[in-house]
XYZ file of C-alpha atoms in Angstrom:
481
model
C 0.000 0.000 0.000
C 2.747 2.749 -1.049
C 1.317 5.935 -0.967
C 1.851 8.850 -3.793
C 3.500 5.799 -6.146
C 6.196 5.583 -3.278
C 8.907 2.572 -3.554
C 11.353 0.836 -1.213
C 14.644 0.967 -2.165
C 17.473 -0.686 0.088
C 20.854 -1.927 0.102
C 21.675 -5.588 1.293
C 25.084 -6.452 4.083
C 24.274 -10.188 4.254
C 25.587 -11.472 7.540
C 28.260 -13.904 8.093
C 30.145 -12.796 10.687
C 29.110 -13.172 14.280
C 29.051 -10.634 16.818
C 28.718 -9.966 20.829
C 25.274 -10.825 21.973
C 23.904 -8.283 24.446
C 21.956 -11.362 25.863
C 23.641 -13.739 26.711
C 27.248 -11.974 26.266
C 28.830 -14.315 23.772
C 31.567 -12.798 22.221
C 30.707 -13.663 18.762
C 27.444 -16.012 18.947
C 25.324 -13.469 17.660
C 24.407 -13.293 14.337
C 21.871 -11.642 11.528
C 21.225 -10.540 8.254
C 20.914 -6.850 7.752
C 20.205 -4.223 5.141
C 19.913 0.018 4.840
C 16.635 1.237 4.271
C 16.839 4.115 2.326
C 13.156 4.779 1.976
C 10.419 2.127 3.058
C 6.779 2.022 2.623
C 4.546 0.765 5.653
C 3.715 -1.984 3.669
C 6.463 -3.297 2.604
C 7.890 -3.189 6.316
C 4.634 -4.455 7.604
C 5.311 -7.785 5.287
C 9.128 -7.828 6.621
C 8.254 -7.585 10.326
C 5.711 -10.371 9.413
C 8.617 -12.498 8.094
C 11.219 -11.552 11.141
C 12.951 -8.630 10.541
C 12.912 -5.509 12.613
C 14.143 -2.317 12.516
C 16.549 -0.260 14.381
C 16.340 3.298 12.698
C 16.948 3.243 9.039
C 18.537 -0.383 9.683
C 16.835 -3.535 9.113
C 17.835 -6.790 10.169
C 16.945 -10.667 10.995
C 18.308 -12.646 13.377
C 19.447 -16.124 11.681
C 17.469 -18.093 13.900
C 18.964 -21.627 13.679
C 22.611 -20.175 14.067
C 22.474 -16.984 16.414
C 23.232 -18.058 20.094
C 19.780 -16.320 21.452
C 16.795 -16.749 18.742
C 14.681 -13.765 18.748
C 10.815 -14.423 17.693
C 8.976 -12.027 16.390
C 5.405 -11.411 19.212
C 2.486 -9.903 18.764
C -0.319 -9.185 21.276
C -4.167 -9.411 20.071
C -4.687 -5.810 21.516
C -8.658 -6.099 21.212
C -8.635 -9.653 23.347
C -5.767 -8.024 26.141
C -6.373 -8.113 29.828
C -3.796 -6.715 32.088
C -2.584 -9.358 34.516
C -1.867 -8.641 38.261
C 1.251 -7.337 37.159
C -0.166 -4.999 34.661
C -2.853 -4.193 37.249
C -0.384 -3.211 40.131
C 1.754 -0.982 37.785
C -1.403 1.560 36.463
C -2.148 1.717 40.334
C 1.255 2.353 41.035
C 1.284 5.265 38.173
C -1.914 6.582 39.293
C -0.767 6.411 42.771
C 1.772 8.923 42.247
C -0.412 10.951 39.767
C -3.237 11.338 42.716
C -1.095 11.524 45.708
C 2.689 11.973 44.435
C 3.581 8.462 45.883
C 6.873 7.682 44.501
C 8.106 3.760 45.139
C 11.334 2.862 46.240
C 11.554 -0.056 43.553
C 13.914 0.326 40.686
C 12.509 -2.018 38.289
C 9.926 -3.102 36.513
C 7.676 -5.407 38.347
C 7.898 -9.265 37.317
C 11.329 -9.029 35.414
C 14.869 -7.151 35.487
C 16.452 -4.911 33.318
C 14.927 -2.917 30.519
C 11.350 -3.109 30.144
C 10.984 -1.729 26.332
C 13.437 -2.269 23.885
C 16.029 0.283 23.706
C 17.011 2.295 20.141
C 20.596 0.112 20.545
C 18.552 -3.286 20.448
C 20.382 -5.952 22.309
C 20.362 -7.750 18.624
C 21.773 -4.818 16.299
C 24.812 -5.202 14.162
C 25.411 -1.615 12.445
C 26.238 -2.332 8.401
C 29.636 -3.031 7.824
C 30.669 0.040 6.075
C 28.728 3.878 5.263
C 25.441 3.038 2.690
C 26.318 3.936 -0.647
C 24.517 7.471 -1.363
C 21.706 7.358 -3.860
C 20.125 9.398 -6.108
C 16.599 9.625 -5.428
C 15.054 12.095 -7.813
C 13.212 9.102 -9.674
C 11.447 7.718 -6.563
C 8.681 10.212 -5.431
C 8.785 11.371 -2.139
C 6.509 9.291 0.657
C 3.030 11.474 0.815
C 2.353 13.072 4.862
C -0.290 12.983 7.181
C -2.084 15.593 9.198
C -0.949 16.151 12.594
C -2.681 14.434 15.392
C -2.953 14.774 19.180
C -4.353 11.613 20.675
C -5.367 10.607 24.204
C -6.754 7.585 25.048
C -10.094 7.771 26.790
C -11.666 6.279 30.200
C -14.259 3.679 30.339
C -16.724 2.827 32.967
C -15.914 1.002 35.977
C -17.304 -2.156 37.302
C -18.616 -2.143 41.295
C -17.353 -5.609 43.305
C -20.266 -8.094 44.530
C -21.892 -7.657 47.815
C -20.366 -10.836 50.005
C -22.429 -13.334 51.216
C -23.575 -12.455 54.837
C -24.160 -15.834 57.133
C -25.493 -16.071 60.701
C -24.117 -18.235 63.848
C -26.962 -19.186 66.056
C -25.587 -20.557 69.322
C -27.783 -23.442 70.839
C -29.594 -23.091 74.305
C -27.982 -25.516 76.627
C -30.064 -29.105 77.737
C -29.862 -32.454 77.445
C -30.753 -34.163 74.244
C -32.449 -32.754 71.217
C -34.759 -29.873 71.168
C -38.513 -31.149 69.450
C -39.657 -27.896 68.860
C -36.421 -27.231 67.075
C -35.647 -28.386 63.348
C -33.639 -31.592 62.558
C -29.433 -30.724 62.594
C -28.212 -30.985 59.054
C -25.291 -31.421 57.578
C -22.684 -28.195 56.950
C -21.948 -30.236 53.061
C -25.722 -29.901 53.051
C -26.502 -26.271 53.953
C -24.023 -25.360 51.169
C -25.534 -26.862 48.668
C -28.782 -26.006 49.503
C -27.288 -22.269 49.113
C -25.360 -22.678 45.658
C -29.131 -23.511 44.924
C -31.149 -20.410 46.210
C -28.027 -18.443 44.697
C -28.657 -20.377 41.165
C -32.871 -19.947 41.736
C -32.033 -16.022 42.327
C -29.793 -15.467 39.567
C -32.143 -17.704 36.804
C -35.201 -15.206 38.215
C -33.418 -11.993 37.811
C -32.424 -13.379 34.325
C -36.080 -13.748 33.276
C -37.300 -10.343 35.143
C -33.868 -8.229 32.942
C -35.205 -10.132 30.240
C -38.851 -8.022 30.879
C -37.185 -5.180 32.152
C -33.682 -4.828 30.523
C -31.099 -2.939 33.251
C -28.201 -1.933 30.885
C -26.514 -0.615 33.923
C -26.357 -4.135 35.787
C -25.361 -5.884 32.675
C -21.941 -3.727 32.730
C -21.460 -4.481 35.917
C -21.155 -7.563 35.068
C -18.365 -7.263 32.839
C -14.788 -7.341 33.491
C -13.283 -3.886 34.156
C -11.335 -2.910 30.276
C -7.841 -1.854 30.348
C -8.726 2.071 29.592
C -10.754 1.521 33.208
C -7.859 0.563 35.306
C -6.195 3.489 33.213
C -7.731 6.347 34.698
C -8.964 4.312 37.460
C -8.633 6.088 41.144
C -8.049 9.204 39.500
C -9.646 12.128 40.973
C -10.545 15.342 38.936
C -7.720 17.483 40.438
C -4.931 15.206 40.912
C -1.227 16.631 41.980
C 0.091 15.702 39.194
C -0.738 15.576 35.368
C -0.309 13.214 32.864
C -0.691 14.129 29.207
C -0.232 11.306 26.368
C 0.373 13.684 23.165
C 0.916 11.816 19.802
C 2.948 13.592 17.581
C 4.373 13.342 13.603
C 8.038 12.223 13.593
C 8.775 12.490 9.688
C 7.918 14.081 7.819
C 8.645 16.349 11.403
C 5.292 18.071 12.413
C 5.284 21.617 14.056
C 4.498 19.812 17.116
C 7.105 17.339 17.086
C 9.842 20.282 16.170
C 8.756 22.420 18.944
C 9.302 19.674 21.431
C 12.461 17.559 19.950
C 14.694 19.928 21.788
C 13.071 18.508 25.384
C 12.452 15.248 24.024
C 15.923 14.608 22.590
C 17.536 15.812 26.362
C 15.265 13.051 27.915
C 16.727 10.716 25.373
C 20.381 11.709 26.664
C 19.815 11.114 30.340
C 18.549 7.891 29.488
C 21.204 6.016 27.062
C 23.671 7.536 29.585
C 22.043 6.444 33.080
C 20.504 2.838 31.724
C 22.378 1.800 29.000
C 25.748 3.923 29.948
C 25.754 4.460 26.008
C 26.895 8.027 24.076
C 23.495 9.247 22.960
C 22.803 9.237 18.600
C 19.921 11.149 17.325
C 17.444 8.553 16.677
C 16.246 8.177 13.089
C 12.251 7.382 11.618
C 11.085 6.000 8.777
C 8.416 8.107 6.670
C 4.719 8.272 7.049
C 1.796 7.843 4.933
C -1.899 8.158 4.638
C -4.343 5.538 3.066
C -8.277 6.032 2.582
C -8.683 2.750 4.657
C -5.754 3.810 7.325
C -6.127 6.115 10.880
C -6.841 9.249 11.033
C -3.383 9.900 12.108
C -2.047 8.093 9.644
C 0.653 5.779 9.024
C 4.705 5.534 9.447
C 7.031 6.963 12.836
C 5.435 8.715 15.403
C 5.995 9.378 19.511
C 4.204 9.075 22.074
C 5.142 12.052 24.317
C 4.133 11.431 28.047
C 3.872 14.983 29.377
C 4.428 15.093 33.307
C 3.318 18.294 34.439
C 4.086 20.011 31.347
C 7.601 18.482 30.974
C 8.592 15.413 28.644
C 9.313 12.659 31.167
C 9.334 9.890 28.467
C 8.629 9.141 24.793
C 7.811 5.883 23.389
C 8.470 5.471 19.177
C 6.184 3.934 17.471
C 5.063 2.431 13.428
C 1.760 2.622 12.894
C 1.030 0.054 10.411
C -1.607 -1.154 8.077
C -1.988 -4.306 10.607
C -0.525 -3.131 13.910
C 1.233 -0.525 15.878
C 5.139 -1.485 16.327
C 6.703 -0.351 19.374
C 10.408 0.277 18.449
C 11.694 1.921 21.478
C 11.016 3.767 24.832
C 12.920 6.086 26.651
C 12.322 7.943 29.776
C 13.738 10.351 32.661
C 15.885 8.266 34.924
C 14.315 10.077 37.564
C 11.190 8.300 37.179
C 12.708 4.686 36.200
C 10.651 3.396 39.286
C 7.520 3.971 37.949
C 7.864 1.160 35.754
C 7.173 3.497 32.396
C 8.396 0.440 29.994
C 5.297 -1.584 31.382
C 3.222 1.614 32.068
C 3.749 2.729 28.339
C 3.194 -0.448 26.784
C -0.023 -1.311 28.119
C -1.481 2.785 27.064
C 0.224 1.801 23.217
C -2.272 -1.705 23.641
C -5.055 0.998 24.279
C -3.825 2.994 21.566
C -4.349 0.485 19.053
C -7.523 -0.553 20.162
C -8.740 2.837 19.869
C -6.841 3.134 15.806
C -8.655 -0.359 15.557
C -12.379 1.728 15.845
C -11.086 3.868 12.304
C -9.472 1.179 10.948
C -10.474 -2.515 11.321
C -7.633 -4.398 10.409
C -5.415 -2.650 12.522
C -5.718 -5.226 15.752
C -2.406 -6.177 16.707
C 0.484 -4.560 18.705
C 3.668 -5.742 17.986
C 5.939 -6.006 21.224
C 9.741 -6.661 19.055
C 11.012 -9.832 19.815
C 10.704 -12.598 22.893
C 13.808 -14.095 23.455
C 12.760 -17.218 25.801
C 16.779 -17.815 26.258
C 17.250 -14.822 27.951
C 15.207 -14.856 31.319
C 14.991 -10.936 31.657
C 13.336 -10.742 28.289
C 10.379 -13.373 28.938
C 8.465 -10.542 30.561
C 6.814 -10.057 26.771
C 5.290 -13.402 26.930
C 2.878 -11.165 29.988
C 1.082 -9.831 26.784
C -1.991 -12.180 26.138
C -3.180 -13.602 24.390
C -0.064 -13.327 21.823
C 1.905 -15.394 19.340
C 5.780 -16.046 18.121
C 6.614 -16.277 14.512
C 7.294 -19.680 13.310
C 10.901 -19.184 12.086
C 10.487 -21.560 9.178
C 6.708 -21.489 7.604
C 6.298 -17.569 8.843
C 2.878 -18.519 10.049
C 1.617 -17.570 13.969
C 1.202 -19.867 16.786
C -0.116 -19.332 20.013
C 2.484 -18.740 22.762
C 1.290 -21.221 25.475
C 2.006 -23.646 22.384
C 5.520 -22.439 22.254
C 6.677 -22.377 25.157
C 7.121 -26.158 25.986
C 8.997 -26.078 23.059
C 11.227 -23.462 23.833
C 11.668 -25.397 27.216
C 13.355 -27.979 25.319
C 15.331 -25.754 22.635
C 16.255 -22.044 21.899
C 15.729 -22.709 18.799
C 12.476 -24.473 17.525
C 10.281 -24.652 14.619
C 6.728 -23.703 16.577
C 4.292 -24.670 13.450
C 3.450 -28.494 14.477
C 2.287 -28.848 11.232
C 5.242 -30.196 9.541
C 3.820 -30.182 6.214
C 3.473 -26.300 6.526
C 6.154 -24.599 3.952
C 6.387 -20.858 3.533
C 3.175 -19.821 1.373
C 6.100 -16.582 -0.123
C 9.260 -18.581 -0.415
C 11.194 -17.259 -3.200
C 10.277 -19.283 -6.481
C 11.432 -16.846 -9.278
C 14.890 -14.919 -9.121
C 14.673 -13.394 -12.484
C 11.404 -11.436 -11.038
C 13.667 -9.727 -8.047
C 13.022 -6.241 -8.726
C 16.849 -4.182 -8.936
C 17.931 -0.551 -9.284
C 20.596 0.264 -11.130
C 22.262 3.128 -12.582
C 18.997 4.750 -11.755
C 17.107 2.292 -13.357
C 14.201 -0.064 -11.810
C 14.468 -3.645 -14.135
C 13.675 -7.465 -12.778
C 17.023 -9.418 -12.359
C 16.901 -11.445 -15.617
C 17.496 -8.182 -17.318
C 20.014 -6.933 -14.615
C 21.969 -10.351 -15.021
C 21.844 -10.022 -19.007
C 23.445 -6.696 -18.676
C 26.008 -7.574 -15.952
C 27.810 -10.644 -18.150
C 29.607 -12.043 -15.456
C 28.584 -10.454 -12.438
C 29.106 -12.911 -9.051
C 26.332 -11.405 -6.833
C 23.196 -13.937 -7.525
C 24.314 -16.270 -4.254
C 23.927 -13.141 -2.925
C 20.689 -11.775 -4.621
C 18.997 -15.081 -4.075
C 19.457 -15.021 0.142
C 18.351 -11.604 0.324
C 15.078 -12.535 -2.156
C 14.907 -15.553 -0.026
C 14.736 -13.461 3.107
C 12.426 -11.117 2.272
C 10.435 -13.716 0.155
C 8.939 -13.136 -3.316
C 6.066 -10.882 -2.297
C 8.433 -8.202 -0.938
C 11.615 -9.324 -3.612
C 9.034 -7.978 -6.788
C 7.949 -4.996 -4.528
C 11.170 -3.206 -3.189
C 13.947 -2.087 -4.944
C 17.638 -3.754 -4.508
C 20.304 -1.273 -5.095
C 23.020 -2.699 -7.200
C 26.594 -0.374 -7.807
């Protein structure tokens, strides 16, 4: 879905050589393919984060999953099926907590793992290209079309009221000898109980019939479990000491909004790759957006999500807003506030963010968490995202993550479709239909290899095609020199 006639056009490092794993530490166990994105439509990425890659900036790369010493899987969270567990639950009171009464904890991670809750913009996978990407000429590739700027909040729901508990009475017996006639027959406790569960069924059946009669839409709600945008702004009062704004702004093409704040935003972004990751900050870098009829109103390609603390940027999360999910690439925050568990905090208001882009635009119903790394104990903390499902490395197809995990158990690495008669429905089946610029001109590889007599790249040609799979090889552009 390239807007404005747009085209992908990127340049292709392969990946032989191994390199330190921020996982596990291995010196040189890590490994992954990787190419420059010099422009990329949302669709194009969409189908490439759907086949294992990621992005890290303008880099994309895949993990080779049956070599690499910590297999990454690609997860994705059903948004509009999520319930926040305990965890999740104790986290939005914790933020609201300190919202309401300015109760800061003394914890200074995230609840139910360690480390990093959100990936960072150096993911623990990322192996920068070998060398500078070639510069390219792109006057014959129109420019990626923009979307209107957008402020977004996600909205409250209604609260559900907890049951009355059952009330019981003791009755003490009068003293004497032998049973009481004028007194019923002693029964059984095992009895009396079920005798209760009874009335209790009786009752509920009758109200059923009268609501039936005389619908209550208000008691029906009650009834339902409490949504995630209800323990959002739940225990909120309407003049709390401090407040939270959630501000959604254009990252490129750069909106007014996004300009007039990157000077704030990118000093948050300092203090954090300094304090966490003890890393020399880089100015992080977005891919472009786009608009469709069917899309958002907002549009799609890089935006952040600015968390405004009192009128000061306390933490940004980036996001890709794409034709079937929103991608979280990255969070960063103040280290000031690293106890407030943001990296949880933030990721459960981007699930409610997609729910509410799911309202304007149906197929939008996913959020897409990076990768789970079941190796890597600090990193399992994803799998807290149901209901969700890993990316079968080999047939590209999803499977549910309670079915993974025993599998995992076993291996890092594992083949989660239990089909095994599954293939890959966009394996590479024609090379000479790889889609190649050169010298500034678009042509399929047949006529690329007739004009290159000679040429030594189609090992090369056919791994990347294979990687990206035919769908995507006859859609973006290879750069050739």
């Amino acid at each position: 879905m390239a807007a404005g006639g747009s085209l992908s056009i990127v340049e292709y490092f392969g990946g032989d050589d191994g390199y330190r794993c921020g996982y596990c530490k291995h010196e040189n166990g890590n490994f992954s393919h990787g190419m420059w994105s010099h422009t990329m439509t949302v669709q194009d990425y969409q189908d490439l984060i759907d086949r294992g890659w990621r992005r890290s900036g303008k880099y994309v790369y895949k993990p080779i999953m049956n070599k690499t010493c910590c297999p990454q899987y690609t997860i994705r969270c059903h948004a509009l099926n999520f319930h926040p567990s305990k965890t999740h639950k104790k986290t939005l009171k914790k933020v609201n907590r300190f919202l309401s009464k300015g109760e800061m904890p003394v914890e200074k991670h995230d609840e139910g793992h360690e480390g990093e809750p959100m990936d960072s913009v150096h993911e623990e996978g990322v192996q920068p290209p070998p060398q500078d990407p070639l510069k390219i000429d792109h006057s014959e590739v129109q420019d990626i079309s923009t979307s209107p700027d957008t402020d977004t909040t996600n909205s409250a729901a209604p609260t559900s009221p907890r049951d009355d508990a059952e009330k019981t009475t003791n009755v003490t017996p009068k003293p004497g000898k032998g049973a009481d006639p004028n007194r019923p027959l002693c029964r059984k406790a095992k009895d009396l109980r079920k005798e209760r569960r009874l009335q209790k069924e009786q009752q509920k059946q009758q109200e059923a019939v009268s609501s039936s009669v005389n619908p209550a839409p208000s008691k029906s709600a009650s009834n339902q479990p409490k949504s995630l945008e209800g323990f959002i702004t739940e225990s909120l009062p309407s003049d709390p000491l401090h407040r939270l704004e959630v501000r959604l702004v254009r990252s490129n093409p750069p909106s007014p909004q996004f300009r007039a704040s990157f000077d704030a935003s990118y000093q948050v972004y300092k203090l954090y790759q300094m304090a966490i990751h003890k890393d020399p900050p880089d100015k992080p870098t977005e891919s472009q957006a786009e608009t469709a009829p069917d899309g958002p109103d907002v549009g799609y390609g890089s935006f952040h999500q600015q968390y405004w603390l009192d009128g000061t940027i306390v933490a940004v999360g980036v996001l890709d807003i794409l034709p079937s999910c929103v991608s979280s690439v990255y969070l960063y925050y103040h280290p000031d506030f690293s106890s407030l568990s943001l990296g949880t905090y933030s990721a459960l208001r981007e699930i409610a963010f997609t729910r509410q882009l799911q309202q304007q635009s149906p197929k939008l119903a996913y959020y897409y968490l990076g990768f789970y790394v079941h190796s890597c104990p600090k990193m399992r903390y994803k799998g807290q995202y149901r209901p969700s499902d890993l990316l079968c490395p080999e047939t590209y197809t999803w499977v549910p993550i309670e079915r993974c995990i025993p599998r995992l158990d076993i291996s890092a690495y594992s083949r989660l479709n239990e089909n095994a008669q599954a293939g890959d429905a966009r394996a590479l089946k024609e090379l000479s239909r790889v889609l190649v610029l050169h010298r500034r001109t678009v042509m399929p590889y047949a006529a690329y290899a007739r004009k290159r007599k000679g040429s030594n790249d189609e090992k090369e040609v056919e791994q990347y095609a294979s990687l990206v799979g035919q769908t995507c090889a006859e859609r973006i552009l290879l750069y050739r020199a």
